Short mmCIF file of C-alpha atoms in Angstrom, two decimals:
data_model
loop_
_atom_site.label_atom_id
_atom_site.label_comp_id
_atom_site.label_asym_id
_atom_site.label_seq_id
_atom_site.Cartn_x
_atom_site.Cartn_y
_atom_site.Cartn_z
CA MET A 30 112.63 193.39 120.54
CA THR A 31 109.79 192.52 122.88
CA GLY A 32 107.90 195.67 121.89
CA LEU A 33 108.40 194.92 118.20
CA ALA A 34 107.19 191.33 118.60
CA SER A 35 104.10 192.53 120.44
CA LEU A 36 103.33 195.01 117.64
CA LEU A 37 103.68 192.32 114.98
CA ARG A 38 101.35 190.00 116.90
CA THR A 39 98.75 192.78 117.17
CA LEU A 40 98.89 193.52 113.43
CA SER A 41 98.60 189.80 112.62
CA VAL A 42 95.51 189.38 114.80
CA ALA A 43 93.91 192.47 113.23
CA ALA A 44 94.56 191.18 109.72
CA VAL A 45 93.04 187.78 110.48
CA ALA A 46 90.00 189.43 112.05
CA GLY A 47 89.51 191.66 109.01
CA LEU A 48 89.73 188.68 106.68
CA SER A 49 87.15 186.82 108.78
CA ILE A 50 84.74 189.77 108.54
CA LEU A 51 85.12 189.95 104.76
CA THR A 52 84.62 186.20 104.43
CA ALA A 53 81.53 186.21 106.63
CA SER A 54 79.92 189.10 104.72
CA ALA A 55 80.64 187.77 101.24
CA PRO A 56 77.46 186.50 99.53
CA PRO A 57 77.30 182.74 98.97
CA ALA A 58 77.93 181.46 95.48
CA SER A 59 74.59 181.22 93.69
CA ALA A 60 73.40 177.98 92.13
CA ALA A 61 73.72 177.69 88.38
CA PRO A 62 70.60 179.07 86.68
CA GLU A 63 68.19 176.63 85.06
CA PRO A 64 68.71 176.31 81.32
CA ARG A 65 66.14 178.07 79.15
CA ALA A 66 64.76 177.13 75.78
CA PRO A 67 66.16 178.63 72.60
CA ARG A 68 63.94 181.27 71.04
CA GLU A 69 62.71 178.74 68.49
CA PHE A 70 60.62 177.08 71.26
CA VAL A 71 57.14 178.24 72.27
CA ALA A 72 54.28 177.20 74.52
CA LEU A 73 51.66 175.57 72.31
CA ASP A 74 48.86 177.62 73.84
CA SER A 75 50.55 180.80 72.58
CA VAL A 76 49.99 179.48 69.04
CA ASP A 77 46.67 177.65 69.47
CA ARG A 78 44.50 177.84 72.59
CA THR A 79 41.91 175.37 71.30
CA ILE A 80 44.12 172.26 71.38
CA LEU A 81 43.42 170.28 74.56
CA GLN A 82 46.34 169.48 76.85
CA GLU A 83 46.43 166.47 79.19
CA MET A 84 50.07 166.39 80.13
CA ARG A 85 50.40 162.94 81.65
CA TYR A 86 53.96 163.14 82.97
CA THR A 87 53.14 165.94 85.39
CA THR A 88 50.82 163.44 87.12
CA ALA A 89 51.16 159.97 88.59
CA HIS A 90 49.05 158.49 85.77
CA ASN A 91 51.91 157.21 83.65
CA PHE A 92 53.95 154.01 83.48
CA THR A 93 56.29 155.13 86.31
CA GLY A 94 53.44 155.85 88.73
CA VAL A 95 54.89 159.21 89.83
CA PRO A 96 55.29 162.72 88.34
CA VAL A 97 58.35 162.67 86.08
CA ASP A 98 61.51 164.73 86.63
CA GLY A 99 61.64 167.98 84.68
CA TYR A 100 57.89 168.51 84.27
CA ARG A 101 57.32 171.61 86.39
CA GLN A 102 53.98 172.62 84.84
CA PRO A 103 51.32 170.87 82.72
CA LEU A 104 52.38 172.70 79.58
CA CYS A 105 53.04 171.64 75.99
CA VAL A 106 56.28 173.18 74.71
CA LEU A 107 57.38 172.67 71.09
CA THR A 108 59.52 174.26 68.43
CA ARG A 109 57.52 176.98 66.69
CA PRO A 110 57.34 175.18 63.32
CA ALA A 111 55.89 172.08 65.02
CA ALA A 112 53.39 174.17 67.01
CA GLU A 113 52.28 176.06 63.91
CA ALA A 114 51.85 172.78 62.00
CA LEU A 115 49.66 171.44 64.84
CA HIS A 116 47.58 174.61 64.58
CA ARG A 117 46.98 173.96 60.88
CA ALA A 118 45.95 170.38 61.60
CA GLN A 119 43.64 171.62 64.35
CA VAL A 120 41.85 174.00 61.96
CA ARG A 121 41.03 171.07 59.70
CA LEU A 122 39.86 168.86 62.55
CA LEU A 123 37.66 171.56 64.08
CA ALA A 124 35.85 171.84 60.76
CA ARG A 125 35.03 168.12 61.06
CA GLY A 126 33.86 168.27 64.66
CA TYR A 127 37.06 167.11 66.37
CA THR A 128 39.94 168.59 68.37
CA LEU A 129 43.49 167.49 68.99
CA LYS A 130 44.59 166.57 72.51
CA VAL A 131 48.28 166.38 73.43
CA TYR A 132 49.68 164.04 76.09
CA ASP A 133 53.36 164.95 75.82
CA CYS A 134 55.44 167.40 73.76
CA TYR A 135 59.01 168.49 74.45
CA ARG A 136 60.59 166.15 77.01
CA PRO A 137 63.73 167.19 78.91
CA GLN A 138 66.67 164.79 79.03
CA ARG A 139 66.31 164.59 82.81
CA ALA A 140 62.86 163.04 82.25
CA VAL A 141 64.34 160.45 79.89
CA ASP A 142 66.96 159.70 82.55
CA HIS A 143 64.11 159.20 85.04
CA PHE A 144 62.53 156.65 82.67
CA VAL A 145 65.84 154.80 82.39
CA ARG A 146 66.28 154.62 86.18
CA TRP A 147 62.71 153.39 86.55
CA ALA A 148 63.17 150.71 83.88
CA LYS A 149 66.27 149.38 85.63
CA ASP A 150 64.38 149.06 88.94
CA LEU A 151 62.76 145.70 88.34
CA GLU A 152 61.08 145.75 91.75
CA ASP A 153 58.86 148.72 90.85
CA GLN A 154 55.89 147.13 89.10
CA ARG A 155 53.11 149.36 90.46
CA MET A 156 51.75 150.38 87.03
CA LYS A 157 52.39 147.13 85.17
CA LYS A 158 48.76 146.01 84.93
CA GLU A 159 47.74 149.08 82.94
CA PHE A 160 50.76 150.05 80.86
CA TYR A 161 52.78 146.87 80.18
CA PRO A 162 50.64 143.91 81.26
CA LEU A 163 52.17 141.39 78.83
CA VAL A 164 55.77 142.67 78.79
CA ASP A 165 58.37 141.57 81.31
CA LYS A 166 59.95 144.73 82.71
CA SER A 167 63.42 143.32 82.10
CA ARG A 168 62.60 143.47 78.35
CA LEU A 169 61.70 147.16 78.13
CA PHE A 170 65.08 148.22 76.69
CA ALA A 171 65.48 145.22 74.37
CA ASP A 172 61.95 145.62 73.02
CA GLY A 173 62.42 149.33 72.37
CA TYR A 174 59.89 150.72 74.84
CA ILE A 175 62.54 152.63 76.82
CA ALA A 176 65.74 154.22 75.48
CA GLU A 177 68.44 156.54 76.79
CA LYS A 178 67.59 159.22 74.21
CA SER A 179 64.22 160.42 72.95
CA GLY A 180 63.21 162.41 69.90
CA HIS A 181 60.91 164.36 72.22
CA SER A 182 64.00 166.07 73.68
CA ARG A 183 64.66 167.69 70.30
CA GLY A 184 61.39 169.62 70.61
CA SER A 185 59.46 168.65 67.47
CA THR A 186 57.90 165.37 68.58
CA VAL A 187 54.45 165.17 70.13
CA ASP A 188 52.21 162.45 71.58
CA LEU A 189 48.55 163.13 70.87
CA THR A 190 45.08 161.91 69.98
CA ILE A 191 41.77 163.31 68.77
CA VAL A 192 38.59 164.06 70.72
CA ARG A 193 35.09 164.43 69.33
CA LEU A 194 33.44 167.75 70.15
CA PRO A 195 31.99 168.77 72.48
CA ALA A 196 34.75 167.31 74.63
CA ALA A 197 33.51 165.46 77.69
CA PRO A 198 35.29 166.19 80.98
CA THR A 199 37.73 163.59 82.30
CA ARG A 200 38.39 162.83 85.93
CA ALA A 201 41.79 162.89 87.58
CA TYR A 202 43.70 159.69 88.31
CA ARG A 203 43.75 158.65 91.96
CA PRO A 204 47.12 157.08 92.89
CA GLY A 205 46.58 153.55 94.12
CA GLU A 206 43.25 153.02 92.34
CA GLY A 207 42.60 149.76 90.54
CA LEU A 208 44.21 149.47 87.12
CA VAL A 209 42.82 148.01 83.89
CA GLU A 210 44.86 146.75 80.93
CA CYS A 211 45.54 149.46 78.35
CA TYR A 212 44.18 147.27 75.56
CA ALA A 213 40.88 146.49 77.30
CA PRO A 214 37.65 147.77 75.68
CA GLN A 215 37.47 151.55 75.93
CA ALA A 216 34.52 151.47 78.34
CA GLU A 217 36.63 149.44 80.81
CA ARG A 218 39.91 151.38 80.59
CA PHE A 219 40.78 154.49 82.59
CA PRO A 220 38.36 157.15 81.29
CA ASP A 221 39.69 159.27 78.45
CA ASN A 222 37.54 161.59 76.36
CA SER A 223 39.41 160.67 73.17
CA VAL A 224 37.95 158.65 70.32
CA ASP A 225 38.48 154.90 70.50
CA VAL A 226 41.73 153.87 68.83
CA GLY A 227 42.00 150.41 70.38
CA THR A 228 44.45 151.08 73.23
CA GLY A 229 45.17 153.75 75.78
CA TYR A 230 48.12 156.13 75.56
CA ASP A 231 51.59 154.69 76.33
CA CYS A 232 50.35 151.12 76.00
CA PHE A 233 53.48 148.94 75.77
CA ASP A 234 51.95 146.34 73.47
CA THR A 235 52.05 145.45 69.78
CA LEU A 236 48.40 146.49 69.56
CA SER A 237 49.74 150.05 69.74
CA HIS A 238 51.41 149.62 66.36
CA THR A 239 49.60 152.12 64.17
CA ASP A 240 48.69 149.62 61.44
CA ASP A 241 48.27 146.50 63.56
CA PRO A 242 45.81 144.34 61.58
CA ARG A 243 43.85 143.43 64.71
CA ILE A 244 42.67 147.03 65.00
CA THR A 245 39.71 147.25 62.65
CA GLY A 246 36.55 149.22 61.91
CA GLU A 247 36.00 152.54 63.64
CA ARG A 248 39.11 152.21 65.78
CA ARG A 249 41.29 151.82 62.70
CA ALA A 250 39.50 154.69 60.98
CA ASN A 251 40.21 156.93 63.98
CA ARG A 252 43.92 156.09 63.83
CA GLN A 253 44.00 156.84 60.13
CA LEU A 254 42.19 160.14 60.65
CA LEU A 255 44.84 161.24 63.15
CA LYS A 256 47.70 160.03 60.98
CA GLY A 257 46.30 161.53 57.78
CA VAL A 258 45.56 164.99 59.15
CA LEU A 259 49.01 165.25 60.71
CA ALA A 260 50.81 163.86 57.65
CA GLU A 261 49.29 166.69 55.58
CA GLN A 262 51.15 169.14 57.84
CA GLY A 263 54.54 167.42 57.75
CA PHE A 264 54.31 165.05 60.73
CA VAL A 265 55.74 161.53 60.45
CA ASN A 266 54.26 158.76 62.59
CA LEU A 267 56.36 156.27 64.54
CA PRO A 268 54.87 152.94 63.33
CA GLU A 269 55.13 151.32 66.77
CA GLU A 270 53.08 154.02 68.52
CA TRP A 271 49.82 155.35 67.06
CA TRP A 272 50.17 158.51 69.23
CA HIS A 273 53.78 159.50 68.35
CA PHE A 274 54.50 162.05 65.59
CA THR A 275 57.57 164.09 64.61
CA PHE A 276 57.47 167.25 62.53
CA ARG A 277 59.90 167.31 59.61
CA PRO A 278 62.23 168.94 58.94
CA GLU A 279 63.22 169.28 62.59
CA PRO A 280 64.88 172.58 63.55
CA PHE A 281 67.18 170.72 65.99
CA PRO A 282 67.70 167.22 64.52
CA GLY A 283 70.78 166.45 66.60
CA THR A 284 70.27 168.33 69.88
CA PHE A 285 68.73 166.86 73.04
CA PHE A 286 67.69 169.68 75.37
CA ASP A 287 67.29 169.61 79.15
CA PHE A 288 65.49 172.82 80.12
CA PRO A 289 62.47 172.12 82.38
CA VAL A 290 58.90 172.06 81.10
CA ALA A 291 57.72 175.37 82.54
CA ARG A 292 56.38 178.62 81.19
CA ARG A 293 59.46 180.50 82.37
CA SER A 294 61.58 178.35 80.03
CA VAL A 295 59.91 180.02 77.04
CA ALA A 296 58.97 183.36 78.61
CA GLY A 297 59.19 186.18 76.08
CA HIS A 298 59.38 183.87 73.04
#
């Protein structure tokens, strides 16, 4: 019996050792791959290379004061119908001596979640003077400036402006630099090569309402030029934001995507 017990112990040790070797050599479970865009999405520059891109959320020059989650590259991504409609609008503007410039296009849900977390952090007021000087941060949800879902995440909404040609260069924002109210005269605001429309981009103020009666003269005409050219191509303006337009009909009217803003998300489309 002693010999049999010894043999069983030897076999048991060998089996455990073999299992340990197999476990140690097994490859680790890989992380889930990043989601990719459906084939209906494209990079705007694959449809029109002449439209300027100043993708604000890849930088710290936005109302959060930091680059926003999900923006891996400064790239405008849209559904193809929206991109092609922008191209048609661009052709008409180029003939008049202007170009479009986009600030934001498709926005992943993780970026919207970042906005929500930021809005709930009432201590973080670093960009208040420029982007929401007259709005108490505790009111951002109630006043409709921040929401838990965004039409941008459906892929056919774009934030943009127009620039007179030839386009002047613009300097980069320096984190920590002095801020100026977004509704200040254009010569005093952060430099932007766009035409004067009365406020800067992402200005949380009623002056940003497209048809606010206090915006008059050339500034009003510039807003109407942008709105009119885009309306001809099927874009509908959000009345509270002169820069915000959605192409209709949307290919994905009820889907909020979360693939990152990066060229690999639309590679091969």
